[in-house]
Amino acid sequence: MKINKGFKAWNSPYLFQEMEDIIASFSQEARREIISLGIGDPDLPTPAGIRSAMQTEHRNCYHGYPSVQGRQDLREAIAAYYRSRFNVKLSPDEILIGLGAKTDLFDLCTVFANPGDYAALLDPAYPVYCDSLSYRGQNIHFLPGTDANGYMPELDVSKMANGDLALIYMCYPNNPTGAMATPDYLQTMIGHAKNLGAMVVFDIAYADFTPGNLDSRAFSIFSLPGSEATGIEIGSFSKPFSMTGDRISWVVIRNPEAREYWKRYRSNRDSGASNYDQAGALAALTRDDVKAQVRENMDIYGKRVKTLMDGLTALGWPCSGLDNTPYAWIRSPIPDSREVAGRILKEARVMVTPGVGFGPGGEGYIRATIFQPENRLAEAVERIGAMDFRV
Ligand code: MLT
């Protein structure tokens, strides 16, 4: 058997699979006790308006191939969303409906980079960027995000001047840190991309995840001048609408040549998102009852943020990130984040994610979600508080 050499670049399974495997190795009884603050999988139900739109479509529609680019009505709804949400005027033709942001993100470097090329990567970040690049034999230039630089690291263009830089990956609001960038920072990256012949991948999967319905500072890369030629923006229905299992996303590419390549790739790779998933996504953007339900969910998440933040602060564990994302980014009491996450799981039966799983810059941190009811979050904090981390 021959195996793609790309596997050699992965020395561990996908971060969240690794965590699932660890849980699976526990006895059934121990598993029942675990409070999972691991993967970012919303626990509040998918709004009823989305589910009924999907059910109706599933019952009534012909289950044939959908359009790879996506339904016209859904792309129009996304264009209308961009107008009202970001003050950005898009043509529906510039939007492609995808099979989940993870899938889109994993494949962009197949189309927009070659083996041996470089990608600049905000660190820490969603592990799929890094894994997708290393699998294709592409090189990663980490941009270390820290408290000191506000998670807006500089790109040293002198190291990138030989034409090898293909992609710059940015994600704000950021998974896992919850950090937000300024438009000026992204503007600088657009300038670098233009000068170096690269594209900027901008992941806005968390733009509408606003616990407590607080005002969001999220923006679209296409609100910034010069982005038309170099921007690739990825949006997701997963987190704000509790649709992680439906696998539906969008990609905006305004550069006609780049869009044509992505479309060509997509039409070979898959056959588009199912018509019923697209009907659910359309309901998510257009129905008032869905909007009301999302606001209610965000109110609930807001209360959980308070419970988790207050609890961790009382324990003396500094944390941030929950303004813009479902993730608390917590300074770990000992530097080895895998060790601390392992101990929390074993001793407190609470699953958190080791920061190093998001890149070298995540070492010394752990990530916890708010996707558990308030009483379970309070219990998780209490259990962690009962542990002794003194060395
Ligand atoms: C996360 O928890 O960071 C991700 O959303 C999980 C995933 O997409 O695999």
PDB file of N, CA and C in Angstrom, residues 148-217:
ATOM      1  N   ALA A 148       1.067  41.090  24.114  1.00  0.00           N
ATOM      2  CA  ALA A 148       1.804  42.335  23.874  1.00  0.00           C
ATOM      3  C   ALA A 148       1.471  42.933  22.499  1.00  0.00           C
ATOM      4  N   ASN A 149       1.292  42.087  21.464  1.00  0.00           N
ATOM      5  CA  ASN A 149       0.956  42.674  20.154  1.00  0.00           C
ATOM      6  C   ASN A 149      -0.547  42.621  19.865  1.00  0.00           C
ATOM      7  N   GLY A 150      -1.334  42.313  20.910  1.00  0.00           N
ATOM      8  CA  GLY A 150      -2.795  42.306  20.743  1.00  0.00           C
ATOM      9  C   GLY A 150      -3.257  41.253  19.746  1.00  0.00           C
ATOM     10  N   TYR A 151      -2.475  40.207  19.570  1.00  0.00           N
ATOM     11  CA  TYR A 151      -2.778  39.142  18.599  1.00  0.00           C
ATOM     12  C   TYR A 151      -2.882  39.709  17.183  1.00  0.00           C
ATOM     13  N   MET A 152      -2.069  40.738  16.940  1.00  0.00           N
ATOM     14  CA  MET A 152      -1.959  41.308  15.584  1.00  0.00           C
ATOM     15  C   MET A 152      -0.473  41.353  15.213  1.00  0.00           C
ATOM     16  N   PRO A 153       0.137  40.176  15.020  1.00  0.00           N
ATOM     17  CA  PRO A 153       1.580  40.137  14.768  1.00  0.00           C
ATOM     18  C   PRO A 153       1.953  40.723  13.412  1.00  0.00           C
ATOM     19  N   GLU A 154       3.122  41.303  13.368  1.00  0.00           N
ATOM     20  CA  GLU A 154       3.664  41.853  12.116  1.00  0.00           C
ATOM     21  C   GLU A 154       4.093  40.717  11.196  1.00  0.00           C
ATOM     22  N   LEU A 155       4.052  40.972   9.903  1.00  0.00           N
ATOM     23  CA  LEU A 155       4.649  40.048   8.941  1.00  0.00           C
ATOM     24  C   LEU A 155       5.953  40.675   8.467  1.00  0.00           C
ATOM     25  N   ASP A 156       7.066  39.962   8.691  1.00  0.00           N
ATOM     26  CA  ASP A 156       8.365  40.490   8.272  1.00  0.00           C
ATOM     27  C   ASP A 156       8.543  40.207   6.781  1.00  0.00           C
ATOM     28  N   VAL A 157       8.240  41.218   5.965  1.00  0.00           N
ATOM     29  CA  VAL A 157       8.232  40.977   4.519  1.00  0.00           C
ATOM     30  C   VAL A 157       9.625  40.695   3.963  1.00  0.00           C
ATOM     31  N   SER A 158      10.660  41.100   4.711  1.00  0.00           N
ATOM     32  CA  SER A 158      12.010  40.844   4.186  1.00  0.00           C
ATOM     33  C   SER A 158      12.263  39.339   4.094  1.00  0.00           C
ATOM     34  N   LYS A 159      11.541  38.562   4.929  1.00  0.00           N
ATOM     35  CA  LYS A 159      11.708  37.098   4.881  1.00  0.00           C
ATOM     36  C   LYS A 159      10.852  36.472   3.783  1.00  0.00           C
ATOM     37  N   MET A 160      10.013  37.259   3.164  1.00  0.00           N
ATOM     38  CA  MET A 160       9.017  36.719   2.247  1.00  0.00           C
ATOM     39  C   MET A 160       9.166  37.277   0.847  1.00  0.00           C
ATOM     40  N   ALA A 161      10.286  37.914   0.600  1.00  0.00           N
ATOM     41  CA  ALA A 161      10.378  38.709  -0.624  1.00  0.00           C
ATOM     42  C   ALA A 161      10.708  37.917  -1.882  1.00  0.00           C
ATOM     43  N   ASN A 162      10.898  36.607  -1.772  1.00  0.00           N
ATOM     44  CA  ASN A 162      11.331  35.874  -2.978  1.00  0.00           C
ATOM     45  C   ASN A 162      10.188  35.235  -3.772  1.00  0.00           C
ATOM     46  N   GLY A 163       8.973  35.716  -3.521  1.00  0.00           N
ATOM     47  CA  GLY A 163       7.850  35.237  -4.338  1.00  0.00           C
ATOM     48  C   GLY A 163       7.261  33.916  -3.897  1.00  0.00           C
ATOM     49  N   ASP A 164       7.698  33.414  -2.743  1.00  0.00           N
ATOM     50  CA  ASP A 164       7.206  32.104  -2.291  1.00  0.00           C
ATOM     51  C   ASP A 164       5.942  32.185  -1.446  1.00  0.00           C
ATOM     52  N   LEU A 165       5.592  33.384  -1.007  1.00  0.00           N
ATOM     53  CA  LEU A 165       4.428  33.475  -0.119  1.00  0.00           C
ATOM     54  C   LEU A 165       3.150  33.392  -0.947  1.00  0.00           C
ATOM     55  N   ALA A 166       2.343  32.374  -0.642  1.00  0.00           N
ATOM     56  CA  ALA A 166       1.117  32.177  -1.419  1.00  0.00           C
ATOM     57  C   ALA A 166      -0.108  32.657  -0.657  1.00  0.00           C
ATOM     58  N   LEU A 167      -0.116  32.426   0.656  1.00  0.00           N
ATOM     59  CA  LEU A 167      -1.336  32.685   1.424  1.00  0.00           C
ATOM     60  C   LEU A 167      -1.011  33.318   2.773  1.00  0.00           C
ATOM     61  N   ILE A 168      -1.919  34.172   3.238  1.00  0.00           N
ATOM     62  CA  ILE A 168      -1.826  34.705   4.604  1.00  0.00           C
ATOM     63  C   ILE A 168      -3.166  34.347   5.268  1.00  0.00           C
ATOM     64  N   TYR A 169      -3.122  33.575   6.357  1.00  0.00           N
ATOM     65  CA  TYR A 169      -4.364  33.169   7.043  1.00  0.00           C
ATOM     66  C   TYR A 169      -4.608  34.061   8.245  1.00  0.00           C
ATOM     67  N   MET A 170      -5.811  34.613   8.296  1.00  0.00           N
ATOM     68  CA  MET A 170      -6.205  35.473   9.411  1.00  0.00           C
ATOM     69  C   MET A 170      -7.594  35.034   9.880  1.00  0.00           C
ATOM     70  N   CYS A 171      -7.833  35.102  11.164  1.00  0.00           N
ATOM     71  CA  CYS A 171      -9.155  34.751  11.698  1.00  0.00           C
ATOM     72  C   CYS A 171      -9.492  35.691  12.836  1.00  0.00           C
ATOM     73  N   TYR A 172     -10.494  36.520  12.641  1.00  0.00           N
ATOM     74  CA  TYR A 172     -10.964  37.445  13.690  1.00  0.00           C
ATOM     75  C   TYR A 172     -12.478  37.575  13.581  1.00  0.00           C
ATOM     76  N   PRO A 173     -13.204  37.498  14.698  1.00  0.00           N
ATOM     77  CA  PRO A 173     -12.764  37.128  16.028  1.00  0.00           C
ATOM     78  C   PRO A 173     -12.043  35.785  15.985  1.00  0.00           C
ATOM     79  N   ASN A 174     -10.961  35.729  16.755  1.00  0.00           N
ATOM     80  CA  ASN A 174     -10.036  34.620  16.615  1.00  0.00           C
ATOM     81  C   ASN A 174     -10.417  33.397  17.445  1.00  0.00           C
ATOM     82  N   ASN A 175     -10.357  32.248  16.792  1.00  0.00           N
ATOM     83  CA  ASN A 175     -10.386  30.967  17.486  1.00  0.00           C
ATOM     84  C   ASN A 175      -8.922  30.526  17.560  1.00  0.00           C
ATOM     85  N   PRO A 176      -8.340  30.370  18.740  1.00  0.00           N
ATOM     86  CA  PRO A 176      -8.951  30.151  20.051  1.00  0.00           C
ATOM     87  C   PRO A 176      -8.922  31.343  21.011  1.00  0.00           C
ATOM     88  N   THR A 177      -8.299  32.458  20.649  1.00  0.00           N
ATOM     89  CA  THR A 177      -8.030  33.470  21.690  1.00  0.00           C
ATOM     90  C   THR A 177      -9.178  34.445  21.899  1.00  0.00           C
ATOM     91  N   GLY A 178     -10.095  34.527  20.923  1.00  0.00           N
ATOM     92  CA  GLY A 178     -11.176  35.513  21.007  1.00  0.00           C
ATOM     93  C   GLY A 178     -10.712  36.917  20.660  1.00  0.00           C
ATOM     94  N   ALA A 179      -9.447  37.076  20.264  1.00  0.00           N
ATOM     95  CA  ALA A 179      -8.937  38.419  19.975  1.00  0.00           C
ATOM     96  C   ALA A 179      -9.608  38.993  18.728  1.00  0.00           C
ATOM     97  N   MET A 180      -9.729  40.309  18.696  1.00  0.00           N
ATOM     98  CA  MET A 180     -10.235  41.013  17.519  1.00  0.00           C
ATOM     99  C   MET A 180      -9.104  41.857  16.942  1.00  0.00           C
ATOM    100  N   ALA A 181      -9.040  41.923  15.629  1.00  0.00           N
ATOM    101  CA  ALA A 181      -8.022  42.780  15.002  1.00  0.00           C
ATOM    102  C   ALA A 181      -8.649  44.124  14.641  1.00  0.00           C
ATOM    103  N   THR A 182      -7.826  45.096  14.389  1.00  0.00           N
ATOM    104  CA  THR A 182      -8.332  46.366  13.861  1.00  0.00           C
ATOM    105  C   THR A 182      -8.366  46.264  12.330  1.00  0.00           C
ATOM    106  N   PRO A 183      -9.272  47.012  11.702  1.00  0.00           N
ATOM    107  CA  PRO A 183      -9.266  47.039  10.231  1.00  0.00           C
ATOM    108  C   PRO A 183      -7.900  47.474   9.689  1.00  0.00           C
ATOM    109  N   ASP A 184      -7.204  48.374  10.399  1.00  0.00           N
ATOM    110  CA  ASP A 184      -5.884  48.832   9.918  1.00  0.00           C
ATOM    111  C   ASP A 184      -4.899  47.671   9.798  1.00  0.00           C
ATOM    112  N   TYR A 185      -4.972  46.773  10.761  1.00  0.00           N
ATOM    113  CA  TYR A 185      -4.069  45.619  10.736  1.00  0.00           C
ATOM    114  C   TYR A 185      -4.335  44.765   9.483  1.00  0.00           C
ATOM    115  N   LEU A 186      -5.616  44.476   9.255  1.00  0.00           N
ATOM    116  CA  LEU A 186      -5.947  43.681   8.059  1.00  0.00           C
ATOM    117  C   LEU A 186      -5.567  44.412   6.781  1.00  0.00           C
ATOM    118  N   GLN A 187      -5.722  45.736   6.838  1.00  0.00           N
ATOM    119  CA  GLN A 187      -5.342  46.544   5.673  1.00  0.00           C
ATOM    120  C   GLN A 187      -3.848  46.361   5.356  1.00  0.00           C
ATOM    121  N   THR A 188      -3.040  46.305   6.415  1.00  0.00           N
ATOM    122  CA  THR A 188      -1.605  46.086   6.201  1.00  0.00           C
ATOM    123  C   THR A 188      -1.366  44.735   5.530  1.00  0.00           C
ATOM    124  N   MET A 189      -2.089  43.714   5.985  1.00  0.00           N
ATOM    125  CA  MET A 189      -1.911  42.373   5.395  1.00  0.00           C
ATOM    126  C   MET A 189      -2.348  42.350   3.926  1.00  0.00           C
ATOM    127  N   ILE A 190      -3.402  43.102   3.624  1.00  0.00           N
ATOM    128  CA  ILE A 190      -3.848  43.183   2.216  1.00  0.00           C
ATOM    129  C   ILE A 190      -2.729  43.810   1.369  1.00  0.00           C
ATOM    130  N   GLY A 191      -2.097  44.835   1.941  1.00  0.00           N
ATOM    131  CA  GLY A 191      -0.980  45.488   1.240  1.00  0.00           C
ATOM    132  C   GLY A 191       0.162  44.509   1.004  1.00  0.00           C
ATOM    133  N   HIS A 192       0.513  43.739   2.040  1.00  0.00           N
ATOM    134  CA  HIS A 192       1.587  42.741   1.884  1.00  0.00           C
ATOM    135  C   HIS A 192       1.208  41.725   0.803  1.00  0.00           C
ATOM    136  N   ALA A 193      -0.044  41.264   0.853  1.00  0.00           N
ATOM    137  CA  ALA A 193      -0.482  40.245  -0.119  1.00  0.00           C
ATOM    138  C   ALA A 193      -0.352  40.799  -1.532  1.00  0.00           C
ATOM    139  N   LYS A 194      -0.754  42.048  -1.695  1.00  0.00           N
ATOM    140  CA  LYS A 194      -0.677  42.663  -3.046  1.00  0.00           C
ATOM    141  C   LYS A 194       0.782  42.740  -3.513  1.00  0.00           C
ATOM    142  N   ASN A 195       1.650  43.202  -2.610  1.00  0.00           N
ATOM    143  CA  ASN A 195       3.060  43.358  -2.993  1.00  0.00           C
ATOM    144  C   ASN A 195       3.757  42.029  -3.251  1.00  0.00           C
ATOM    145  N   LEU A 196       3.305  40.984  -2.540  1.00  0.00           N
ATOM    146  CA  LEU A 196       4.025  39.703  -2.627  1.00  0.00           C
ATOM    147  C   LEU A 196       3.325  38.688  -3.535  1.00  0.00           C
ATOM    148  N   GLY A 197       2.205  39.081  -4.108  1.00  0.00           N
ATOM    149  CA  GLY A 197       1.476  38.167  -4.992  1.00  0.00           C
ATOM    150  C   GLY A 197       0.790  37.042  -4.243  1.00  0.00           C
ATOM    151  N   ALA A 198       0.345  37.332  -3.021  1.00  0.00           N
ATOM    152  CA  ALA A 198      -0.323  36.295  -2.215  1.00  0.00           C
ATOM    153  C   ALA A 198      -1.818  36.627  -2.066  1.00  0.00           C
ATOM    154  N   MET A 199      -2.559  35.701  -1.480  1.00  0.00           N
ATOM    155  CA  MET A 199      -3.978  35.935  -1.167  1.00  0.00           C
ATOM    156  C   MET A 199      -4.139  35.925   0.352  1.00  0.00           C
ATOM    157  N   VAL A 200      -5.119  36.699   0.855  1.00  0.00           N
ATOM    158  CA  VAL A 200      -5.409  36.682   2.293  1.00  0.00           C
ATOM    159  C   VAL A 200      -6.681  35.865   2.519  1.00  0.00           C
ATOM    160  N   VAL A 201      -6.562  34.804   3.299  1.00  0.00           N
ATOM    161  CA  VAL A 201      -7.729  34.016   3.681  1.00  0.00           C
ATOM    162  C   VAL A 201      -8.251  34.601   4.991  1.00  0.00           C
ATOM    163  N   PHE A 202      -9.474  35.104   4.965  1.00  0.00           N
ATOM    164  CA  PHE A 202     -10.030  35.733   6.176  1.00  0.00           C
ATOM    165  C   PHE A 202     -11.210  34.889   6.662  1.00  0.00           C
ATOM    166  N   ASP A 203     -11.029  34.287   7.825  1.00  0.00           N
ATOM    167  CA  ASP A 203     -12.025  33.376   8.398  1.00  0.00           C
ATOM    168  C   ASP A 203     -12.882  34.164   9.388  1.00  0.00           C
ATOM    169  N   ILE A 204     -14.179  34.326   9.032  1.00  0.00           N
ATOM    170  CA  ILE A 204     -15.073  35.098   9.924  1.00  0.00           C
ATOM    171  C   ILE A 204     -16.155  34.189  10.539  1.00  0.00           C
ATOM    172  N   ALA A 205     -15.761  32.941  10.824  1.00  0.00           N
ATOM    173  CA  ALA A 205     -16.734  31.962  11.348  1.00  0.00           C
ATOM    174  C   ALA A 205     -17.392  32.438  12.643  1.00  0.00           C
ATOM    175  N   TYR A 206     -16.727  33.343  13.374  1.00  0.00           N
ATOM    176  CA  TYR A 206     -17.270  33.768  14.677  1.00  0.00           C
ATOM    177  C   TYR A 206     -17.849  35.182  14.644  1.00  0.00           C
ATOM    178  N   ALA A 207     -17.977  35.759  13.443  1.00  0.00           N
ATOM    179  CA  ALA A 207     -18.421  37.164  13.350  1.00  0.00           C
ATOM    180  C   ALA A 207     -19.769  37.381  14.030  1.00  0.00           C
ATOM    181  N   ASP A 208     -20.638  36.377  13.975  1.00  0.00           N
ATOM    182  CA  ASP A 208     -21.977  36.568  14.548  1.00  0.00           C
ATOM    183  C   ASP A 208     -22.192  35.777  15.821  1.00  0.00           C
ATOM    184  N   PHE A 209     -21.110  35.326  16.413  1.00  0.00           N
ATOM    185  CA  PHE A 209     -21.271  34.666  17.721  1.00  0.00           C
ATOM    186  C   PHE A 209     -21.028  35.732  18.787  1.00  0.00           C
ATOM    187  N   THR A 210     -22.143  36.282  19.289  1.00  0.00           N
ATOM    188  CA  THR A 210     -22.024  37.445  20.175  1.00  0.00           C
ATOM    189  C   THR A 210     -22.705  37.156  21.520  1.00  0.00           C
ATOM    190  N   PRO A 211     -22.028  36.438  22.421  1.00  0.00           N
ATOM    191  CA  PRO A 211     -22.649  36.112  23.715  1.00  0.00           C
ATOM    192  C   PRO A 211     -23.117  37.389  24.410  1.00  0.00           C
ATOM    193  N   GLY A 212     -24.350  37.347  24.931  1.00  0.00           N
ATOM    194  CA  GLY A 212     -24.898  38.529  25.608  1.00  0.00           C
ATOM    195  C   GLY A 212     -25.378  39.582  24.622  1.00  0.00           C
ATOM    196  N   ASN A 213     -25.388  39.257  23.315  1.00  0.00           N
ATOM    197  CA  ASN A 213     -25.809  40.197  22.273  1.00  0.00           C
ATOM    198  C   ASN A 213     -25.069  41.529  22.355  1.00  0.00           C
ATOM    199  N   LEU A 214     -23.822  41.464  22.775  1.00  0.00           N
ATOM    200  CA  LEU A 214     -23.019  42.693  22.830  1.00  0.00           C
ATOM    201  C   LEU A 214     -22.678  43.126  21.403  1.00  0.00           C
ATOM    202  N   ASP A 215     -22.419  44.423  21.236  1.00  0.00           N
ATOM    203  CA  ASP A 215     -22.037  44.907  19.908  1.00  0.00           C
ATOM    204  C   ASP A 215     -20.767  44.217  19.452  1.00  0.00           C
ATOM    205  N   SER A 216     -20.756  43.814  18.193  1.00  0.00           N
ATOM    206  CA  SER A 216     -19.596  43.089  17.688  1.00  0.00           C
ATOM    207  C   SER A 216     -18.702  44.038  16.888  1.00  0.00           C
ATOM    208  N   ARG A 217     -17.395  43.828  16.994  1.00  0.00           N
ATOM    209  CA  ARG A 217     -16.454  44.627  16.196  1.00  0.00           C
ATOM    210  C   ARG A 217     -16.005  43.877  14.946  1.00  0.00           C
TER     211      ARG A 217
END
